[in-house]
Coordinates of C-alpha atoms in Angstrom, one line a residue:
M29 CA -32.4 -31.6 -1.8
N30 CA -30.0 -33.9 0.7
S31 CA -27.2 -31.3 1.1
P32 CA -24.6 -32.1 3.9
A33 CA -25.5 -29.1 5.5
R34 CA -29.7 -30.4 5.8
L35 CA -28.7 -33.8 6.4
A36 CA -26.5 -33.0 9.6
A37 CA -29.6 -30.3 11.1
A38 CA -31.7 -33.0 10.7
A39 CA -29.5 -35.8 12.6
L40 CA -28.9 -33.4 15.0
L41 CA -32.8 -32.8 15.7
V42 CA -33.1 -36.5 15.3
I43 CA -30.6 -36.8 18.5
V44 CA -31.7 -34.5 20.0
L45 CA -35.7 -35.5 20.2
A46 CA -34.3 -38.9 20.7
G47 CA -32.9 -37.8 24.0
C48 CA -35.8 -36.0 24.7
Q49 CA -38.1 -39.3 24.2
A50 CA -35.8 -41.3 26.1
E51 CA -35.8 -39.2 29.4
T52 CA -39.2 -39.2 29.3
S53 CA -39.7 -43.0 28.8
E54 CA -37.8 -43.6 31.7
S55 CA -40.4 -41.9 34.3
T56 CA -43.3 -43.4 31.8
D57 CA -45.1 -46.5 32.1
S58 CA -44.1 -47.5 29.0
S59 CA -47.8 -49.7 28.6
S60 CA -49.9 -46.4 29.1
A61 CA -48.5 -44.2 26.5
P62 CA -50.3 -43.8 23.5
P63 CA -49.5 -45.1 20.0
A64 CA -47.0 -42.9 17.9
A65 CA -48.6 -41.3 15.2
S66 CA -48.0 -41.8 11.3
P67 CA -46.1 -39.4 9.3
P68 CA -48.5 -38.0 6.5
A69 CA -49.0 -39.8 3.5
G70 CA -45.5 -39.8 1.3
Q71 CA -43.7 -38.1 4.1
P72 CA -40.5 -40.1 4.8
A73 CA -40.9 -41.5 8.7
D74 CA -37.2 -40.4 9.7
V75 CA -37.9 -36.9 9.3
P76 CA -38.0 -34.7 12.1
P77 CA -40.6 -33.1 13.1
P78 CA -39.3 -29.3 12.3
L79 CA -38.6 -30.4 9.1
M80 CA -41.6 -31.8 8.1
P81 CA -44.4 -29.8 6.2
A82 CA -48.1 -30.8 7.6
M83 CA -49.2 -31.9 4.1
P84 CA -47.6 -34.0 0.9
L85 CA -46.7 -32.6 -2.2
P86 CA -49.6 -33.5 -5.1
E87 CA -48.2 -36.0 -7.4
N88 CA -46.1 -34.7 -10.4
A89 CA -46.8 -31.0 -8.4
V90 CA -43.6 -29.4 -9.8
D91 CA -44.4 -30.3 -13.8
N92 CA -47.5 -29.7 -13.5
A93 CA -47.3 -26.3 -11.9
V94 CA -44.2 -25.9 -14.5
A95 CA -47.0 -26.7 -17.8
A96 CA -49.4 -24.2 -16.3
L97 CA -46.9 -21.4 -16.8
D98 CA -47.1 -19.9 -20.0
G99 CA -51.1 -19.3 -19.7
L100 CA -50.6 -17.4 -16.0
V101 CA -47.8 -15.3 -17.7
E102 CA -49.5 -14.5 -20.4
D103 CA -53.1 -13.7 -18.9
L104 CA -51.0 -11.3 -16.1
M105 CA -49.7 -10.0 -18.6
T106 CA -53.1 -9.2 -20.8
K107 CA -54.2 -8.1 -17.4
S108 CA -51.5 -5.5 -16.2
G109 CA -50.5 -4.1 -20.0
I110 CA -47.0 -4.8 -19.0
P111 CA -44.4 -4.4 -22.0
G112 CA -42.2 -7.2 -21.0
M113 CA -41.4 -10.3 -19.2
A114 CA -39.0 -13.1 -18.6
V115 CA -39.6 -16.2 -16.0
A116 CA -37.3 -19.6 -14.9
V117 CA -37.5 -21.5 -13.2
V118 CA -35.2 -24.8 -11.5
H119 CA -36.0 -28.1 -10.0
G120 CA -33.3 -29.4 -7.8
S121 CA -30.1 -28.9 -10.0
D122 CA -32.2 -28.4 -13.8
T123 CA -33.7 -25.7 -15.6
V124 CA -36.8 -26.7 -16.2
Y125 CA -38.1 -23.9 -17.8
A126 CA -36.7 -20.6 -19.1
K127 CA -39.2 -18.1 -21.1
G128 CA -39.7 -14.6 -22.6
F129 CA -42.5 -12.7 -23.1
G130 CA -43.3 -9.3 -24.7
V131 CA -41.0 -6.3 -25.7
K132 CA -38.2 -5.1 -24.5
N133 CA -39.0 -1.5 -25.9
V134 CA -42.4 -0.4 -26.7
D135 CA -41.4 2.4 -28.7
L136 CA -39.3 -0.3 -31.1
P137 CA -41.1 -2.5 -33.8
D138 CA -42.0 -5.9 -32.8
T139 CA -39.4 -7.8 -34.4
E140 CA -37.8 -10.9 -33.1
D141 CA -34.7 -8.3 -32.3
N142 CA -37.2 -6.4 -30.0
R143 CA -38.5 -9.8 -28.2
I144 CA -37.6 -10.9 -24.9
D145 CA -35.8 -14.3 -24.4
A146 CA -34.5 -16.0 -21.6
D147 CA -30.9 -14.4 -22.0
T148 CA -32.5 -11.0 -22.4
V149 CA -31.0 -8.8 -19.2
F150 CA -33.2 -7.1 -17.1
Q151 CA -32.2 -4.5 -14.3
L152 CA -32.7 -6.5 -10.9
A153 CA -33.7 -3.8 -8.1
S154 CA -34.0 -4.7 -5.2
L155 CA -33.7 -8.7 -5.6
S156 CA -30.1 -7.9 -5.8
K157 CA -30.1 -7.8 -2.4
S158 CA -29.9 -11.5 -2.0
I159 CA -27.4 -12.2 -4.1
S160 CA -25.4 -9.5 -2.5
A161 CA -26.3 -11.8 0.9
T162 CA -25.1 -14.5 -0.7
V163 CA -21.6 -13.0 -1.8
V164 CA -21.3 -12.0 1.7
A165 CA -21.9 -15.4 2.9
Q166 CA -18.7 -16.6 0.3
Q167 CA -16.7 -14.1 2.3
I168 CA -17.4 -15.5 5.4
G169 CA -14.3 -16.7 7.3
R170 CA -11.5 -14.2 4.9
N171 CA -10.1 -12.6 6.9
G172 CA -11.8 -12.9 9.8
L173 CA -14.5 -11.7 9.1
S174 CA -18.1 -13.0 10.2
W175 CA -21.8 -11.7 10.2
D176 CA -20.8 -10.2 13.6
T177 CA -18.1 -8.4 12.1
P178 CA -18.8 -4.5 13.0
I179 CA -19.0 -2.0 10.1
V180 CA -16.1 0.3 11.6
S181 CA -14.0 -2.0 12.2
K182 CA -13.5 -1.9 7.9
L183 CA -14.7 1.2 7.4
P184 CA -13.2 4.0 10.1
W185 CA -14.7 6.6 8.7
F186 CA -18.4 5.4 9.0
A187 CA -20.5 6.7 11.6
L188 CA -24.4 7.1 12.6
S189 CA -26.0 8.9 15.1
D190 CA -26.0 7.3 18.0
P191 CA -22.1 7.0 19.4
V192 CA -23.2 3.7 21.5
V193 CA -24.6 2.1 18.3
T194 CA -22.0 3.1 16.0
P195 CA -19.3 1.0 17.2
M196 CA -21.8 -2.2 17.6
V197 CA -23.4 -1.9 14.5
T198 CA -22.5 -4.8 12.0
V199 CA -22.6 -6.3 8.9
G200 CA -25.6 -8.3 9.8
D201 CA -27.9 -5.7 10.9
M202 CA -27.2 -3.8 7.9
F203 CA -28.5 -6.5 5.7
S204 CA -31.3 -7.6 8.0
H205 CA -32.2 -4.3 8.2
R206 CA -32.2 -4.0 12.3
S207 CA -30.0 -1.2 12.3
G208 CA -32.6 1.8 13.6
L209 CA -32.3 3.4 10.6
P210 CA -35.0 5.3 9.1
D211 CA -37.0 3.8 6.2
H212 CA -35.2 3.9 3.0
A213 CA -32.7 6.3 4.7
G214 CA -30.9 8.1 2.4
D215 CA -32.2 7.4 -1.1
K216 CA -33.2 10.8 -2.1
L217 CA -29.2 11.6 -1.8
E218 CA -29.2 9.3 -4.5
E219 CA -31.5 10.9 -5.8
L220 CA -29.6 14.2 -6.6
G221 CA -26.2 12.8 -8.0
Y222 CA -24.6 12.4 -4.8
D223 CA -22.0 9.1 -5.1
R224 CA -21.9 6.4 -2.7
R225 CA -19.3 7.8 -0.2
Y226 CA -21.4 11.1 0.6
I227 CA -24.6 9.7 0.9
L228 CA -23.3 6.7 3.2
E229 CA -21.5 9.8 5.6
R230 CA -24.7 11.7 5.6
L231 CA -26.7 8.5 7.6
S232 CA -24.6 9.6 10.6
D233 CA -27.6 12.5 10.5
F234 CA -30.7 10.2 10.6
P235 CA -32.2 9.6 14.2
L236 CA -32.1 5.8 14.9
D237 CA -34.8 3.6 16.0
P238 CA -34.3 1.2 19.2
F239 CA -30.8 -1.2 17.9
R240 CA -31.5 -4.6 16.5
I241 CA -35.4 -4.8 17.6
S242 CA -36.5 -2.2 14.8
Y243 CA -36.9 -3.0 11.0
A244 CA -36.6 -0.5 8.6
Y245 CA -35.9 -1.0 5.0
T246 CA -32.7 0.8 4.0
N247 CA -30.7 0.8 0.7
F248 CA -27.7 2.4 1.9
G249 CA -27.7 0.7 5.2
L250 CA -27.1 -2.6 3.5
T251 CA -25.0 -1.0 0.7
A252 CA -22.3 0.3 4.0
G253 CA -22.6 -3.3 5.4
A254 CA -21.3 -4.4 1.2
E255 CA -18.6 -2.1 1.4
A256 CA -17.3 -3.2 4.8
V257 CA -16.9 -6.6 3.2
A258 CA -15.4 -5.0 0.1
A259 CA -13.1 -3.5 2.3
N260 CA -12.3 -6.1 4.0
A261 CA -11.1 -8.2 0.9
G262 CA -9.4 -5.2 -0.1
K263 CA -11.5 -5.0 -3.7
S264 CA -14.6 -2.6 -5.0
W265 CA -18.0 -4.4 -4.3
E266 CA -17.9 -4.8 -7.9
D267 CA -15.1 -6.4 -8.1
L268 CA -15.2 -8.6 -5.6
T269 CA -19.1 -10.1 -6.6
R270 CA -17.6 -11.0 -10.0
E271 CA -14.7 -12.7 -8.6
A272 CA -16.5 -14.4 -5.7
L273 CA -19.3 -15.3 -7.0
L274 CA -20.8 -14.2 -10.5
A275 CA -17.4 -15.3 -12.2
P276 CA -17.5 -19.3 -10.4
L277 CA -21.4 -19.3 -11.3
G278 CA -20.4 -19.0 -15.1
M279 CA -23.2 -15.9 -14.6
T280 CA -21.5 -14.2 -17.6
S281 CA -24.5 -11.7 -18.5
T282 CA -24.8 -10.4 -14.8
S283 CA -23.1 -7.2 -13.3
Y284 CA -23.3 -4.7 -10.7
Q285 CA -22.4 -2.5 -12.7
F286 CA -25.1 0.0 -13.9
S287 CA -22.4 0.8 -17.2
D288 CA -22.4 -3.1 -18.3
W289 CA -26.6 -3.2 -18.2
V290 CA -26.7 0.0 -20.6
A291 CA -23.6 -2.1 -22.9
R292 CA -25.4 -5.2 -22.9
P293 CA -27.5 -5.6 -27.0
D294 CA -30.1 -7.9 -25.2
R295 CA -31.6 -5.9 -22.7
A296 CA -35.3 -5.0 -21.6
V297 CA -35.4 -1.0 -21.0
G298 CA -37.5 0.2 -18.0
H299 CA -40.7 1.6 -19.1
I300 CA -42.6 4.1 -16.3
H301 CA -47.1 3.4 -15.6
V302 CA -48.1 7.1 -16.9
D303 CA -51.0 8.0 -18.2
G304 CA -52.9 4.7 -18.3
H305 CA -50.0 3.2 -20.5
Y306 CA -46.2 1.8 -20.2
A307 CA -43.3 4.1 -21.9
P308 CA -39.8 4.2 -21.8
Q309 CA -39.7 7.7 -20.9
Y310 CA -36.9 7.5 -17.6
V311 CA -33.3 5.2 -16.9
R312 CA -32.9 3.9 -13.6
D313 CA -28.9 4.5 -12.6
P314 CA -28.8 3.0 -9.4
Q315 CA -24.6 2.5 -8.7
P316 CA -24.5 4.3 -5.8
Q317 CA -26.3 1.8 -3.8
S318 CA -25.2 -1.0 -6.3
P319 CA -24.9 -3.9 -3.6
A320 CA -28.3 -3.1 -2.8
G321 CA -30.5 -2.6 -6.2
G322 CA -27.4 -2.7 -8.5
V323 CA -27.7 -5.6 -10.4
S324 CA -28.6 -7.0 -13.7
S325 CA -29.1 -10.3 -15.3
S326 CA -31.3 -13.1 -17.2
V327 CA -33.4 -15.7 -16.2
N328 CA -30.6 -18.0 -17.5
D329 CA -28.3 -16.6 -15.7
M330 CA -30.3 -16.2 -12.4
T331 CA -31.5 -20.0 -12.7
R332 CA -27.6 -20.8 -12.4
W333 CA -27.6 -18.9 -9.0
L334 CA -31.0 -20.3 -7.5
A335 CA -29.8 -23.8 -7.9
F336 CA -26.3 -22.9 -6.2
V337 CA -28.6 -21.3 -3.3
L338 CA -31.2 -24.7 -3.6
A339 CA -27.8 -26.6 -3.0
D340 CA -26.5 -24.8 -0.1
G341 CA -23.9 -23.1 -1.8
E342 CA -22.4 -26.1 -4.1
H343 CA -22.0 -25.6 -7.9
D344 CA -20.8 -28.1 -10.5
G345 CA -20.2 -31.0 -7.3
K346 CA -17.9 -27.7 -5.7
Q347 CA -18.8 -25.9 -2.4
L348 CA -18.4 -22.1 -3.1
V349 CA -20.2 -21.2 0.0
D350 CA -19.6 -22.2 3.8
P351 CA -23.2 -23.5 4.2
K352 CA -22.9 -22.9 7.9
A353 CA -21.8 -19.4 6.6
L354 CA -25.1 -19.3 3.9
L355 CA -27.3 -20.4 6.7
P356 CA -27.8 -17.2 8.8
A357 CA -28.8 -15.6 5.5
L358 CA -31.8 -17.3 4.8
T359 CA -33.0 -18.3 8.0
P360 CA -35.2 -15.3 10.2
Q361 CA -33.2 -12.6 12.0
V362 CA -35.6 -9.9 12.7
V363 CA -39.5 -9.3 12.6
S364 CA -39.8 -6.8 9.7
D365 CA -43.9 -7.2 9.7
R366 CA -45.5 -8.5 13.0
A367 CA -48.5 -10.3 13.3
P368 CA -51.9 -8.4 13.5
E369 CA -53.5 -11.4 15.1
P370 CA -52.7 -14.4 16.8
A371 CA -53.9 -16.4 14.2
A372 CA -51.5 -15.0 11.6
R373 CA -48.2 -15.5 10.3
S374 CA -45.4 -12.8 11.5
G375 CA -43.1 -11.7 8.5
T376 CA -39.3 -12.0 8.8
Y377 CA -35.9 -11.4 7.4
G378 CA -32.7 -13.0 7.3
Y379 CA -29.9 -11.1 5.7
G380 CA -31.2 -10.3 2.4
F381 CA -33.9 -12.8 2.3
N382 CA -37.3 -11.9 3.0
V383 CA -38.4 -15.7 4.9
G384 CA -41.3 -16.6 6.0
T385 CA -43.8 -19.7 6.6
T386 CA -46.2 -21.0 3.9
S387 CA -50.4 -22.0 4.9
G388 CA -48.6 -25.4 3.7
A389 CA -46.0 -25.3 6.5
R390 CA -43.2 -25.1 4.3
M391 CA -40.4 -22.5 4.5
Q392 CA -40.3 -20.1 1.7
L393 CA -37.3 -18.0 1.2
S394 CA -38.1 -14.8 -2.1
H395 CA -37.2 -10.9 -2.6
S396 CA -38.8 -8.4 -4.5
G397 CA -37.2 -5.6 -6.7
A398 CA -38.9 -2.6 -7.1
F399 CA -37.9 0.4 -9.6
E400 CA -40.7 3.1 -9.5
L401 CA -39.3 4.1 -13.2
G402 CA -39.5 0.8 -14.6
A403 CA -38.2 -2.8 -13.0
G404 CA -40.6 -5.4 -10.8
T405 CA -39.1 -8.9 -10.4
N406 CA -39.5 -11.6 -7.9
F407 CA -37.9 -15.1 -6.7
L408 CA -39.1 -17.5 -4.5
I409 CA -38.1 -20.6 -3.1
L410 CA -39.4 -23.5 -1.8
P411 CA -36.4 -25.8 0.1
S412 CA -38.6 -28.9 1.0
A413 CA -40.1 -28.5 -2.5
D414 CA -36.3 -28.2 -3.9
V415 CA -37.7 -25.7 -6.5
A416 CA -37.4 -22.1 -7.3
I417 CA -39.1 -19.6 -9.8
V418 CA -37.8 -15.9 -11.2
A419 CA -39.6 -13.7 -12.5
L420 CA -38.3 -10.4 -14.2
T421 CA -39.8 -7.6 -15.8
N422 CA -39.9 -4.4 -17.7
A423 CA -42.1 -2.1 -16.0
T424 CA -43.2 0.3 -13.4
P425 CA -44.6 -2.9 -9.9
S426 CA -47.5 -3.8 -10.3
G427 CA -47.5 -6.7 -8.9
V428 CA -47.3 -9.0 -11.7
A429 CA -43.6 -10.3 -10.8
E430 CA -45.4 -11.4 -7.1
T431 CA -49.0 -12.8 -7.9
L432 CA -46.9 -15.3 -10.9
T433 CA -44.2 -16.7 -8.4
A434 CA -47.3 -17.1 -5.5
E435 CA -49.7 -18.6 -8.2
F436 CA -46.8 -21.0 -8.6
A437 CA -45.5 -21.8 -5.1
D438 CA -49.6 -22.6 -4.9
L439 CA -50.1 -24.4 -7.5
V440 CA -46.9 -26.6 -6.0
Q441 CA -48.2 -27.4 -2.6
F442 CA -51.5 -27.5 -3.4
G443 CA -52.2 -28.3 -6.9
K444 CA -54.5 -25.9 -7.4
I445 CA -53.9 -21.2 -7.1
R446 CA -55.8 -20.5 -3.7
E447 CA -55.8 -16.8 -4.0
D448 CA -56.7 -14.5 -5.9
W449 CA -53.4 -13.3 -5.6
W450 CA -53.6 -10.5 -8.6
G451 CA -56.2 -8.5 -6.1
L452 CA -54.2 -8.9 -3.6
Y453 CA -50.7 -7.9 -5.0
R454 CA -52.3 -5.0 -7.4
K455 CA -53.7 -2.7 -5.0
P456 CA -50.5 -1.9 -2.4
F457 CA -48.5 -1.7 -5.7
E458 CA -51.7 1.0 -6.9
Q459 CA -50.2 2.9 -3.8
M460 CA -46.9 3.2 -4.2
Q461 CA -47.7 4.9 -7.8
Q462 CA -49.6 7.9 -5.7
P463 CA -47.9 10.8 -6.7
V464 CA -46.7 13.0 -3.7
G465 CA -47.1 16.2 -2.2
E466 CA -49.7 18.5 0.1
L467 CA -51.1 20.5 -3.7
V468 CA -51.1 17.4 -5.6
G469 CA -54.4 17.4 -7.9
K470 CA -55.0 21.3 -6.7
Q471 CA -55.1 24.5 -8.3
P472 CA -54.0 27.5 -7.2
P473 CA -56.3 29.8 -5.1
P474 CA -58.4 32.2 -7.3
N475 CA -57.1 35.3 -5.1
A476 CA -53.4 33.9 -5.3
A477 CA -50.9 37.2 -4.7
P478 CA -48.4 38.0 -6.8
P479 CA -45.1 37.5 -5.6
Q480 CA -42.5 39.0 -4.7
P481 CA -40.0 40.7 -7.1
L482 CA -37.8 37.0 -8.8
S483 CA -34.6 39.1 -7.6
S484 CA -35.7 39.0 -4.4
Y485 CA -35.6 35.3 -4.1
V486 CA -32.2 34.8 -5.4
G487 CA -29.1 33.7 -4.3
V488 CA -27.7 30.4 -2.3
Y489 CA -29.4 28.2 0.6
R490 CA -27.5 26.5 2.7
N491 CA -28.0 22.9 4.1
D492 CA -26.0 20.6 5.8
F493 CA -27.8 17.4 5.1
W494 CA -29.1 18.3 1.4
G495 CA -26.1 20.4 0.4
P496 CA -26.5 24.1 -0.9
A497 CA -29.8 25.2 -2.7
T498 CA -29.0 27.7 -5.5
V499 CA -32.0 29.7 -7.0
T500 CA -31.7 31.6 -9.8
E501 CA -33.6 33.8 -12.6
R502 CA -33.6 32.7 -15.5
D503 CA -35.9 34.0 -18.6
G504 CA -38.6 35.7 -16.1
A505 CA -38.6 32.1 -14.3
L506 CA -37.1 31.2 -11.2
E507 CA -35.0 27.5 -11.3
L508 CA -33.5 26.0 -8.6
T509 CA -30.4 23.4 -8.5
L510 CA -29.8 21.2 -6.0
G511 CA -27.0 18.6 -5.7
P512 CA -25.0 17.4 -8.7
K513 CA -28.2 16.8 -10.6
G514 CA -31.4 18.6 -9.1
V515 CA -32.8 20.7 -11.3
Y516 CA -36.5 22.1 -11.0
Q517 CA -38.5 24.9 -12.4
L518 CA -39.9 27.1 -9.6
K519 CA -43.8 27.9 -10.3
P520 CA -45.7 31.1 -8.3
W521 CA -48.4 29.5 -6.7
D522 CA -49.4 31.9 -3.9
G523 CA -47.4 34.9 -2.5
D524 CA -44.2 33.2 -1.4
V525 CA -45.2 30.0 -2.0
F526 CA -44.3 28.3 -5.6
T527 CA -44.2 24.5 -6.8
F528 CA -41.8 22.4 -8.8
S529 CA -43.3 18.7 -10.5
F530 CA -40.6 15.9 -11.0
V531 CA -40.6 12.6 -11.7
S532 CA -38.0 10.5 -9.8
E533 CA -37.7 7.4 -8.5
N534 CA -39.1 8.3 -5.3
A535 CA -41.6 10.5 -7.0
P536 CA -43.9 9.2 -9.3
P537 CA -45.7 11.5 -12.0
G538 CA -48.2 14.3 -10.7
T539 CA -45.9 14.6 -7.9
V540 CA -46.1 18.4 -6.4
S541 CA -43.7 19.7 -4.0
Q542 CA -44.0 23.1 -2.3
A543 CA -40.7 25.9 -2.5
T544 CA -41.7 28.5 0.3
F545 CA -39.7 31.4 0.9
D546 CA -39.6 33.3 4.1
G547 CA -37.0 36.1 3.9
D548 CA -33.7 33.9 4.1
R549 CA -35.4 30.7 4.9
L550 CA -36.4 28.4 2.1
T551 CA -38.3 25.5 2.9
L552 CA -38.6 22.7 0.1
E553 CA -41.5 20.1 1.3
Y554 CA -40.2 17.4 -0.6
F555 CA -36.9 16.9 1.3
D556 CA -38.4 18.1 4.5
D557 CA -37.6 14.3 6.3
E558 CA -36.7 14.8 9.2
G559 CA -37.1 18.4 9.6
Y560 CA -34.5 18.8 7.4
G561 CA -36.2 20.7 4.2
E562 CA -35.0 24.0 5.7
F563 CA -31.9 26.3 3.8
F564 CA -30.7 29.2 4.8
R565 CA -29.0 31.9 2.6

C-alpha cells in the first residue's frame, strides 16, 4: 500500500535517520565503521527500520491463505456448531474472497433462501466502534472538530462524577476508553430499556479511575464521544454516518438503525448458546449504544470499508478522509492489556481500533464484536501486507471469528498456522457464557423459612440510579418491575430472600439474582454495581 500519507511518513523517517547518521559520521572514523547491514531478502532497501518487518512474507502469501479459507471455515463450524458465518478478504483495493456458510435461522428449512451468502446482513456488535472511528475521522476539521474536542463543548449537559475531569474529557478519550469510567458503565441501564440520553446522563454517577492512564471498555463512553461529533454536525448520529461515510462508500446494506436490520429480508438472526445447542430465542436491540454496537452490515459491504481503511481513507480515487485525521485512530493511544512479563507484548488501543504487533513484527489492526444473544464478529488488518479479513457469525460469541482471522494472519505472515488459536480463544469465550449470581446451581436450604405475607413486600422502592422498583402481588406471587422493560418473577428462597432468573445481554442462561427484603429496603444482587443495588420504599 503506497498511500500519500505512508509515503510521507516514510520519507520523514528517512530524513530523520539520515540526519542522525550524518551527525554520527562527523565524529567517527569512517574507516573503522562496521559495514551496513543488508535488508532481509525480499525487502526494499529504502524502507526505514520502523516500517520494516522482521521477516518477509512467503511467496504468494495472500493467495495461499485465501485458498485455505474454505477448509478453515468448515472445520471451525463443525467444531463449534454455530449456525452461520460469512467471510471476506480484501487485498489492496480488490475483494479476493467473499462467501457465506450455513443458515440464517436454524428454525427454518435449509433452503436456498435460508442459506447465508456474502450479501446477508449481520449485526456487527462492537465491530461498530471501528466504523464509528472512521466516521469521526471524516468529521475532523469540520466546524473546528478534533479528536481533542471536549465533550462538554458540544454536549453542555454532559458530566462525569469528577468536576475536574468533566471539562477535560475529549472525543478521543471516549474513543480510546481512557476516561476513567468503569468497565461497561451503563450497559445494564440499556438492558432495562432506558434510552441513550438517560443513560449518558447517569454516567455522572459512576466513580472514576485515574484519567487518561486507565483503560476500561465502555460502550456508552464511546457513545458520548459520538454524540458530541453528531452535535457538532447538527445531525443525529445515525443520519451523520449515512451521509458522511456509508453512502459515499456505497455501503447500501449497512446501517446504524436497528429497525433497518429488522426490515432486511436477507438477514442472519442471532442464536444464543443454551443447553449445548444454538437457538434463535432472543433479539438484541442495541439502538441506545448504536455508535458502539449498533451497526448491521454484510461482508460485501464491509469489503468497501476495509479497502477504504487500507487506502488511508481513499475510495474510488477520492480522498474521503484526511489521512492525518485517520492515523490517530490506527495508532496506540492507551495501553489496554499490560504485558505480564518483559518478553511479552502489551496490547494497545487507538481510537476505536485494537492496535498491536504480531510475532512477525507487523502492525495489526483489529476489533471483535460480541452479543451474548447472538453475534460474534471480528476483522483483522495487516497494513504492511495490504490485506484485511472480516468474519461475521450469527451466534453467541465462541471465538470462531477471532480464530479464523488469526489463522489467516498466520498463513499470510508465515505460510503456516503456528498456534492452536481455537484452543486459545475458546476458553475465555466459554467463561463469558457462565451464568452470574451467588446462588447459581444451588438449591434452597432444606429448612428454609417461609416468607412473610406477600402483601407486606408490595410497594414502590426508590433508587435514583436505576429508577423505581415496583413490587406487586399477582396470582399469589411477587412480580418486580424495574425500568421501562425489566419485569421479573420473584420466587421464595429463604425467609425474606427471593430469587429471580432471566437471560439478557449481560446475564447468560442460568443466571440467578437475589432480591432481599429488609423492612423498607430492597437489595437486588444483580443490580448492585458500585453499591447501587439498594432501593427504599
